[in-house]
mmCIF file of C-alpha atoms and ligand atoms in Angstrom:
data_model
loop_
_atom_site.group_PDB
_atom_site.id
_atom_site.type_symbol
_atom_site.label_atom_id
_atom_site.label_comp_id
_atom_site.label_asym_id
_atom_site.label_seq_id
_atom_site.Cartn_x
_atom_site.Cartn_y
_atom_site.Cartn_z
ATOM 1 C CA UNK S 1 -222.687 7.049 -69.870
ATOM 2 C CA UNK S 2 -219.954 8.666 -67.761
ATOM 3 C CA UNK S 3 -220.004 12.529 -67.908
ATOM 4 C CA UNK S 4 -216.696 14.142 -67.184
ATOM 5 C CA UNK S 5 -216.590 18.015 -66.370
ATOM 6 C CA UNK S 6 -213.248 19.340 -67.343
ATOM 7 C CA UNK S 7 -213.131 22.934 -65.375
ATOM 8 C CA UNK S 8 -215.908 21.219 -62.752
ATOM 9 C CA UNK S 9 -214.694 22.776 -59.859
ATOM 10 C CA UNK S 10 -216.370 26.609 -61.100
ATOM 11 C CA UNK S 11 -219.506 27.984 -60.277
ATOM 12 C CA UNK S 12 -220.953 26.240 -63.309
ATOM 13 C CA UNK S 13 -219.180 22.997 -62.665
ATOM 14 C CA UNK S 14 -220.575 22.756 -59.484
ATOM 15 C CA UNK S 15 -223.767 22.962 -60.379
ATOM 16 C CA UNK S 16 -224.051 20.832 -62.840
ATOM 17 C CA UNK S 17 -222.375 18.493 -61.051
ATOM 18 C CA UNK S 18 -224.884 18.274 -58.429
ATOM 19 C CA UNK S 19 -227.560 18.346 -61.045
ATOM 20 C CA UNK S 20 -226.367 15.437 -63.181
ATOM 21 C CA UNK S 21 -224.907 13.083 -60.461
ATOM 22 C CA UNK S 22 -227.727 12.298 -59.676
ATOM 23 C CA UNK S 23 -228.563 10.269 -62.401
ATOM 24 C CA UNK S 24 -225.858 9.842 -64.035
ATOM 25 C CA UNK S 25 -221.969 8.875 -63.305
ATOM 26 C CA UNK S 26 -220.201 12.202 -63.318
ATOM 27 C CA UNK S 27 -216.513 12.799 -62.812
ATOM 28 C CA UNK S 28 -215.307 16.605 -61.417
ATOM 29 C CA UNK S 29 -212.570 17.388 -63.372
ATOM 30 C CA UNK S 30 -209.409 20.011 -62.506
ATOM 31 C CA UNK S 31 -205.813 20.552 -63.508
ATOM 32 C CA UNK S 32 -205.379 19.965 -59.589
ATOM 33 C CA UNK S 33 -206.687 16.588 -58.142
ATOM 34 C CA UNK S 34 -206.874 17.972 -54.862
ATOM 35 C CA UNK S 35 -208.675 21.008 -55.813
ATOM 36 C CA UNK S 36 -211.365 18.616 -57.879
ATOM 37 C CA UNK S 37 -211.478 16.247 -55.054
ATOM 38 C CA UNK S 38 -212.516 19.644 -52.637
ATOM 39 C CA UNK S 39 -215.350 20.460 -54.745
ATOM 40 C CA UNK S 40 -216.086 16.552 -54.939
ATOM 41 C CA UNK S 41 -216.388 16.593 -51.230
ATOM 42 C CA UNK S 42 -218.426 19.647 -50.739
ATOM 43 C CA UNK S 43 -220.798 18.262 -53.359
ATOM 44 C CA UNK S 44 -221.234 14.868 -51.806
ATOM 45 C CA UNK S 45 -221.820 16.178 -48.020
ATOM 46 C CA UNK S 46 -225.024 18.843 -49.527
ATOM 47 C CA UNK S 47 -226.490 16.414 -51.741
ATOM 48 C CA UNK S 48 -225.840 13.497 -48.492
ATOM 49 C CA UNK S 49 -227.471 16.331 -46.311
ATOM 50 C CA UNK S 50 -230.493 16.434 -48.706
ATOM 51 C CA UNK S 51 -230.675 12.882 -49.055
ATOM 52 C CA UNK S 52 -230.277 12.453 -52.463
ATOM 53 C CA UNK S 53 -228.827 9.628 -54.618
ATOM 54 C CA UNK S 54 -225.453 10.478 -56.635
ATOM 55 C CA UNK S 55 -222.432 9.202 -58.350
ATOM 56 C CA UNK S 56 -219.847 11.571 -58.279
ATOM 57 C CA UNK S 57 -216.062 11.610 -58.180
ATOM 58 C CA UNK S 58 -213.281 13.810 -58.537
ATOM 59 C CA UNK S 59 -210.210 13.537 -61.275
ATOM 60 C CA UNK S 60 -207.720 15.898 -63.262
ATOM 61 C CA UNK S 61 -209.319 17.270 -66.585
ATOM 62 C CA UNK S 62 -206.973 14.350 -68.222
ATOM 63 C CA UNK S 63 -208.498 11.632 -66.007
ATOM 64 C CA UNK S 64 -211.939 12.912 -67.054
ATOM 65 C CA UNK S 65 -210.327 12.693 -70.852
ATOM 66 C CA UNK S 66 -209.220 9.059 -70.154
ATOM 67 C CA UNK S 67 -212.457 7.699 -68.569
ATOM 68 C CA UNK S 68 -215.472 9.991 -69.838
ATOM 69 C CA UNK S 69 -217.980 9.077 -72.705
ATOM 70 C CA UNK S 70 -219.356 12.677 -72.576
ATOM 71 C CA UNK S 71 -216.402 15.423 -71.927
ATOM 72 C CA UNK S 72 -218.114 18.755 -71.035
ATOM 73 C CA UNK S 73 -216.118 21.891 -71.531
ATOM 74 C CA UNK S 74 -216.681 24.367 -68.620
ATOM 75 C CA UNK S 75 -213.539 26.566 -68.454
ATOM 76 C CA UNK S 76 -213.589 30.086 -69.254
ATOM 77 C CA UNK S 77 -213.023 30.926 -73.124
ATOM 78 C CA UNK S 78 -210.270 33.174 -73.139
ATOM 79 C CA UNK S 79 -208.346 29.889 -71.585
ATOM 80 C CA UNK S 80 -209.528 27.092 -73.920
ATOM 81 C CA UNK S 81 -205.965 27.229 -75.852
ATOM 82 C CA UNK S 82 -203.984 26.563 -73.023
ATOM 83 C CA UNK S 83 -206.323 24.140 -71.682
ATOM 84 C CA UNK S 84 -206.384 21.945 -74.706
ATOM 85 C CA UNK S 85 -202.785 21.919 -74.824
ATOM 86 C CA UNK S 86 -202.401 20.741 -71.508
ATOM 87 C CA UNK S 87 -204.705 17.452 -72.965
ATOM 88 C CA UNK S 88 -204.218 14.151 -75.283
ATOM 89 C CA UNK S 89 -206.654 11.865 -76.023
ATOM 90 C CA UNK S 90 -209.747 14.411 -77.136
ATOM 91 C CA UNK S 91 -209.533 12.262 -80.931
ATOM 92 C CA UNK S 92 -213.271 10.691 -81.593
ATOM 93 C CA UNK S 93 -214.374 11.756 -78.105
ATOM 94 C CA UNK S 94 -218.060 13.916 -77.875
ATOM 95 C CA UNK S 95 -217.066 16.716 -76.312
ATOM 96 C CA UNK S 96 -219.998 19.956 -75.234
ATOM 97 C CA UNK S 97 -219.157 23.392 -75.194
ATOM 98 C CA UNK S 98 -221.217 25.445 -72.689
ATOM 99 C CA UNK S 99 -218.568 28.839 -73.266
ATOM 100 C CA UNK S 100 -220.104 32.078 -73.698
ATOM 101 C CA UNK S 101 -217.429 34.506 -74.451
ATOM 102 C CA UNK S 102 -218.255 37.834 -73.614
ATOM 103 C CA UNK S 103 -217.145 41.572 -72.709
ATOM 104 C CA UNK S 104 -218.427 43.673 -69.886
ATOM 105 C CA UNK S 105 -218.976 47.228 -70.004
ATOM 106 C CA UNK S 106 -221.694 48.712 -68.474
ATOM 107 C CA UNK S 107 -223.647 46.180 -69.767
ATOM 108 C CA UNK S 108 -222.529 42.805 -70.990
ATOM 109 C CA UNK S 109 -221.685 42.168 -75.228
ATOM 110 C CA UNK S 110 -221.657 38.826 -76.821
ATOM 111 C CA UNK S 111 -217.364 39.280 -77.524
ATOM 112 C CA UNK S 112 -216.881 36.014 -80.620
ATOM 113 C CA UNK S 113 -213.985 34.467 -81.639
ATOM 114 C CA UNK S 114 -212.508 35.038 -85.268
ATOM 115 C CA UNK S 115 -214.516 31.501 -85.513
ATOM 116 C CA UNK S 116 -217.980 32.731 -85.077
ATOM 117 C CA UNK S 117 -218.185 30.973 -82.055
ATOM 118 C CA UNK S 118 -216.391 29.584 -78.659
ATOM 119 C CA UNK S 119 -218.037 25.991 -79.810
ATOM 120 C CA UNK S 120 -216.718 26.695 -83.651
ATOM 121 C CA UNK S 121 -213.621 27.542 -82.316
ATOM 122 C CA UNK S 122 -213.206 24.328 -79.719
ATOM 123 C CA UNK S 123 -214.467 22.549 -83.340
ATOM 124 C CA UNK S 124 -211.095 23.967 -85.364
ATOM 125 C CA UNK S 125 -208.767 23.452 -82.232
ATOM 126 C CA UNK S 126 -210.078 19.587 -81.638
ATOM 127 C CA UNK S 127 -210.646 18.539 -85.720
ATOM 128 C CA UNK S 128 -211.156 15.037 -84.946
ATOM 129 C CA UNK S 129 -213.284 15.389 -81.732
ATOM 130 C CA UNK S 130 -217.059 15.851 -82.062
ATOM 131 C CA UNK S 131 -218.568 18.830 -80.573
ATOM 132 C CA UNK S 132 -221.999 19.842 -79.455
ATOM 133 C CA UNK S 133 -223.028 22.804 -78.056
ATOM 134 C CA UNK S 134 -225.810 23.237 -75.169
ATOM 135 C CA UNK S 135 -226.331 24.514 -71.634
ATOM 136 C CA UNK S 136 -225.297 28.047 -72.765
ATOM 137 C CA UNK S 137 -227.832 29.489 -71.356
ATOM 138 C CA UNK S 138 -228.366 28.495 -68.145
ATOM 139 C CA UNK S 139 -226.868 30.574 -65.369
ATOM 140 C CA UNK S 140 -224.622 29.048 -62.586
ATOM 141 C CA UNK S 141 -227.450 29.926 -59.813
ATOM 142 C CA UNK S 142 -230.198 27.591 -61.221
ATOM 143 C CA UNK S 143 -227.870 24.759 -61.749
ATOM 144 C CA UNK S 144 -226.575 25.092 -57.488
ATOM 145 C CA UNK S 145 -230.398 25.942 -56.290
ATOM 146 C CA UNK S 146 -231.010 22.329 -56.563
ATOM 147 C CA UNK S 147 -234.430 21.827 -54.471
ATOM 148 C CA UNK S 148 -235.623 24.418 -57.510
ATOM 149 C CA UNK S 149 -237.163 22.944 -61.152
ATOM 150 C CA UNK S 150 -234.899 23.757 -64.085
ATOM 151 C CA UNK S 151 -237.424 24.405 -66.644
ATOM 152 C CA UNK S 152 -235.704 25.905 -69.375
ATOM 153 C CA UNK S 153 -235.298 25.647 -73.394
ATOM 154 C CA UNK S 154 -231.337 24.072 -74.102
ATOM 155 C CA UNK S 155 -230.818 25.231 -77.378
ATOM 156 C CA UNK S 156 -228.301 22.067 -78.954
ATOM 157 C CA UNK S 157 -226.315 22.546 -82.248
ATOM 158 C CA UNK S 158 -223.953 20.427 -83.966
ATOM 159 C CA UNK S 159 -222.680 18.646 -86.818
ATOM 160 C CA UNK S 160 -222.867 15.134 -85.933
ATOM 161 C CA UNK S 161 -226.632 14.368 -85.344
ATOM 162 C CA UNK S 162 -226.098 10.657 -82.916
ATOM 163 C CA UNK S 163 -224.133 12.922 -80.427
ATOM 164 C CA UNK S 164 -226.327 15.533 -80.455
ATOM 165 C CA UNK S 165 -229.324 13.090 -79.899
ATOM 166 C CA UNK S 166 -226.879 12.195 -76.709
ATOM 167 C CA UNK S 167 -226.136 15.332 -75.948
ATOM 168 C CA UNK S 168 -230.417 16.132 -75.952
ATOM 169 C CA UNK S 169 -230.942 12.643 -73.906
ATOM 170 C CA UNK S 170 -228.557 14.464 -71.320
ATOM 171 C CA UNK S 171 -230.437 17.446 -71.137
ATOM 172 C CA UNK S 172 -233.952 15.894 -71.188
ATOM 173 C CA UNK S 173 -232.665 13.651 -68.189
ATOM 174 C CA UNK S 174 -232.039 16.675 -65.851
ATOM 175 C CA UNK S 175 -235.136 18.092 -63.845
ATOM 176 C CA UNK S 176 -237.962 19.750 -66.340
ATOM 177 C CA UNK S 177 -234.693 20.895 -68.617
ATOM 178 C CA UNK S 178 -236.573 20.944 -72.966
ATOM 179 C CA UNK S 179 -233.754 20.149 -75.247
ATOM 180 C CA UNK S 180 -234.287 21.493 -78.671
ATOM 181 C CA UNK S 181 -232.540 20.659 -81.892
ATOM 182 C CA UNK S 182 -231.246 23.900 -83.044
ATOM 183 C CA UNK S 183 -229.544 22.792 -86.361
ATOM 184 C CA UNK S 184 -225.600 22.617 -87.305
ATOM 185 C CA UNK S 185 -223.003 24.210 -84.863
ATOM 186 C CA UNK S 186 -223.009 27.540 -86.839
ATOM 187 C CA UNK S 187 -226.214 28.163 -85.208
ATOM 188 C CA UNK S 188 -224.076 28.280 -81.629
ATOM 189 C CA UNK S 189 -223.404 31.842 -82.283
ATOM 190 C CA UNK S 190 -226.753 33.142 -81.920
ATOM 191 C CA UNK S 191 -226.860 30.769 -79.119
ATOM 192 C CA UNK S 192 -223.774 31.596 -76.798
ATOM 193 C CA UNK S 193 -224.903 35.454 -77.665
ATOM 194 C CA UNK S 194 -228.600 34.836 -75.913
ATOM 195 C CA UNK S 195 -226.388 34.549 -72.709
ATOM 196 C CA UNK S 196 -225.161 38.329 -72.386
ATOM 197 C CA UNK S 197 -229.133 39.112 -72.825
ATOM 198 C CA UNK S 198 -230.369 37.601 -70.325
ATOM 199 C CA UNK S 199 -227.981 38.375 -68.524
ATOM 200 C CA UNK S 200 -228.260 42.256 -69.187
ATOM 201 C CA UNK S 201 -232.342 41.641 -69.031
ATOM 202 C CA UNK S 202 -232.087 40.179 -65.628
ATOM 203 C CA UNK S 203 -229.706 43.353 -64.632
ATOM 204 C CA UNK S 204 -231.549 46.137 -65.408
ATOM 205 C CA UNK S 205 -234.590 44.609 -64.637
ATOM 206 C CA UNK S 206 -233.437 43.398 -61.266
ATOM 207 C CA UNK S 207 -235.287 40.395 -62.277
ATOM 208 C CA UNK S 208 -233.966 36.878 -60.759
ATOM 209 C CA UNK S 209 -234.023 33.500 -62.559
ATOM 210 C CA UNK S 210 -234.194 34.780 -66.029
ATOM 211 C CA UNK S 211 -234.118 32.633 -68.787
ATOM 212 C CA UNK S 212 -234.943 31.553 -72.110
ATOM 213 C CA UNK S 213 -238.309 28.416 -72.848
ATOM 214 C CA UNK S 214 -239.101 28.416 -76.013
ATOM 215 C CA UNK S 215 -242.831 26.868 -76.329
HETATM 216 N N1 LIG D 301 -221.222 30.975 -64.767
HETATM 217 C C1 LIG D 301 -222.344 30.880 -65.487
HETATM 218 O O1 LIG D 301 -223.445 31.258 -65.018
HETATM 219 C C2 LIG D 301 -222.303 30.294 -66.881
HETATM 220 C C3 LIG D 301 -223.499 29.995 -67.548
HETATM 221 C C4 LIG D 301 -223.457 29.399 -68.813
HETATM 222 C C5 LIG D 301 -222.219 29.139 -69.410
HETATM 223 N N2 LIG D 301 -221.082 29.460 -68.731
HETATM 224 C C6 LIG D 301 -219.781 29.175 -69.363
HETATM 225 O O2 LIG D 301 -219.202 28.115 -68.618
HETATM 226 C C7 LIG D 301 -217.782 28.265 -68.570
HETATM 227 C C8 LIG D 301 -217.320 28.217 -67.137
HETATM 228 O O3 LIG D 301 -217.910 29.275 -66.417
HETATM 229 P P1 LIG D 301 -217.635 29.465 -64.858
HETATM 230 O O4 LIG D 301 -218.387 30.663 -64.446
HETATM 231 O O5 LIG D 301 -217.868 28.167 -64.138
HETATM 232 O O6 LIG D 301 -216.073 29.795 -64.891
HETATM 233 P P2 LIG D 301 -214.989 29.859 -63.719
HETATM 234 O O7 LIG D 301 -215.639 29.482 -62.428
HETATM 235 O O8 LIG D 301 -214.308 31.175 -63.811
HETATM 236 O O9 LIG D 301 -213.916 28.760 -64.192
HETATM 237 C C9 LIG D 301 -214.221 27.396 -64.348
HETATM 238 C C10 LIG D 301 -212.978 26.570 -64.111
HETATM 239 O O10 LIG D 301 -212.039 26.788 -65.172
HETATM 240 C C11 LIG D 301 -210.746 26.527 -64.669
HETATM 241 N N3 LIG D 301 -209.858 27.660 -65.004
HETATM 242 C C12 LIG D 301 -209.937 28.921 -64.537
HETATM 243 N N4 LIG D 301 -208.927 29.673 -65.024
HETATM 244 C C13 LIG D 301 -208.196 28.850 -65.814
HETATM 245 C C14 LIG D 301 -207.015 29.023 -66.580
HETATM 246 N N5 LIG D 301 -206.376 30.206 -66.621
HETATM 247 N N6 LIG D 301 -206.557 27.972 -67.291
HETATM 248 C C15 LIG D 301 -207.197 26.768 -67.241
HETATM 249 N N7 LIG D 301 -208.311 26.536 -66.508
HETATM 250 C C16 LIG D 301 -208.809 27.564 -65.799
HETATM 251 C C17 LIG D 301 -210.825 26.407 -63.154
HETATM 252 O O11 LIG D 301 -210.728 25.040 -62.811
HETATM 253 P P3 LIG D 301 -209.408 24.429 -62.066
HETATM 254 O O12 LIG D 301 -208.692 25.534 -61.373
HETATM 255 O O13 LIG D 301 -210.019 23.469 -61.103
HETATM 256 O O14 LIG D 301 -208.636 23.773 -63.136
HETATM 257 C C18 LIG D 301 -212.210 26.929 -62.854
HETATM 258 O O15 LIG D 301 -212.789 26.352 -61.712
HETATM 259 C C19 LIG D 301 -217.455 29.584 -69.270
HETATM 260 O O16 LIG D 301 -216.994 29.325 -70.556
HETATM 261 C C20 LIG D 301 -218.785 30.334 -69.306
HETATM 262 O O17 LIG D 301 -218.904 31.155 -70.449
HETATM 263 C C21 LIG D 301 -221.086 30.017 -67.488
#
């Protein structure tokens, strides 16, 4: 399946990038080709210089749109509106929300949309698309520090159970990475607000690596 990253050139992009090329055909998506095509190249030359196998090319998020099975959402969530209206073609198409909208203060506060969630909202904006939600809860260091196991819990919700068997064949595929089903894509709320947590855990605890493995 070909896994398209629209918003691949950020710090989460990147890293997952490098993560799932290697096992899987994965296009870096931007609105600029050239900027995608950048990040393509930087990711190709480490993962080269590490000798690794990978399949990785760069597009605009509409290319990704046009050629991806699996459309991953990785932009921040106070743009998703004027993302998806710069996009056709998201009708019948799985698309994964990894958004974690959130305030910062002194500390960092889950901050939801009137939806309940970023994935509930990308659900109302794209009515006929079918969306999963997962890798919320993974920072952007663990995906780049690729010589290091990712062996966390993915929590996955969704409404429409064969994609989010996909979506959990994805996740299982990458490193030591447990998917788990975690029921209908209300549940993404409780999700996408584990993020600020561990966030504000790893913080004040000056603790590195934090995350969440549910056994
Ligand atoms: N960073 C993390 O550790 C982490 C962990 C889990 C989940 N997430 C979630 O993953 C998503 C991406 O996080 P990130 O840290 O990778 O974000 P980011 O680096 O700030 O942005 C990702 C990409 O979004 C595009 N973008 C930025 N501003 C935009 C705008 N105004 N309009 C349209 N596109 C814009 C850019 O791509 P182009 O300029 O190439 O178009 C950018 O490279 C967020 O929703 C976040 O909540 C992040």
């Amino acid at each position: 399946m070909k896994v398209g990253i629209i918003g691949g050139t950020g710090d989460i992009g990147k890293g997952m990038a490098l993560r799932l090329s290697q096992n899987h055909e994965v296009i870096i998506g931007s609105r600029k080709e050239e900027k995608a095509t950048l990040s393509c190249d930087a990711c190709c030359e480490f993962l080269k210089e590490l000798n690794l196998p990978f399949d990785l090319t760069a597009s605009t998020n509409q290319g990704v749109i046009d050629t991806c099975d699996i459309i991953i959402f990785s932009v921040p969530p106070e743009t998703l509106q004027i993302t998806i209206d710069s996009l056709t073609g998201l009708e019948g198409k799985l698309v994964v929300s990894l958004m974690n909208p959130m305030e910062r203060k002194d500390y960092f506060r889950y901050a939801p949309p009137e939806e309940g969630s970023a994935a509930m909202q990308l659900q109302k904006m794209l009515p006929d698309s079918k969306v999963i939600a997962a890798f919320n809860n993974i920072p952007a260091k663990q995906w780049n520090q690729i010589s290091e196991i990712l062996d966390y819990s993915v929590c996955v919700c969704g409404d429409y159970e064969e994609e989010k068997q996909i979506v959990m064949e994805l996740v299982n595929s990458i490193s030591e990475l447990q998917a788990l089903n975690a029921g209908p894509l209300a549940v993404s709320a409780t999700v996408e607000a584990i993020t600020p947590l561990v966030i504000n855990i790893a913080k004040f605890n000056k603790m590195r690596d934090v995350g969440v493995y549910f056994r």
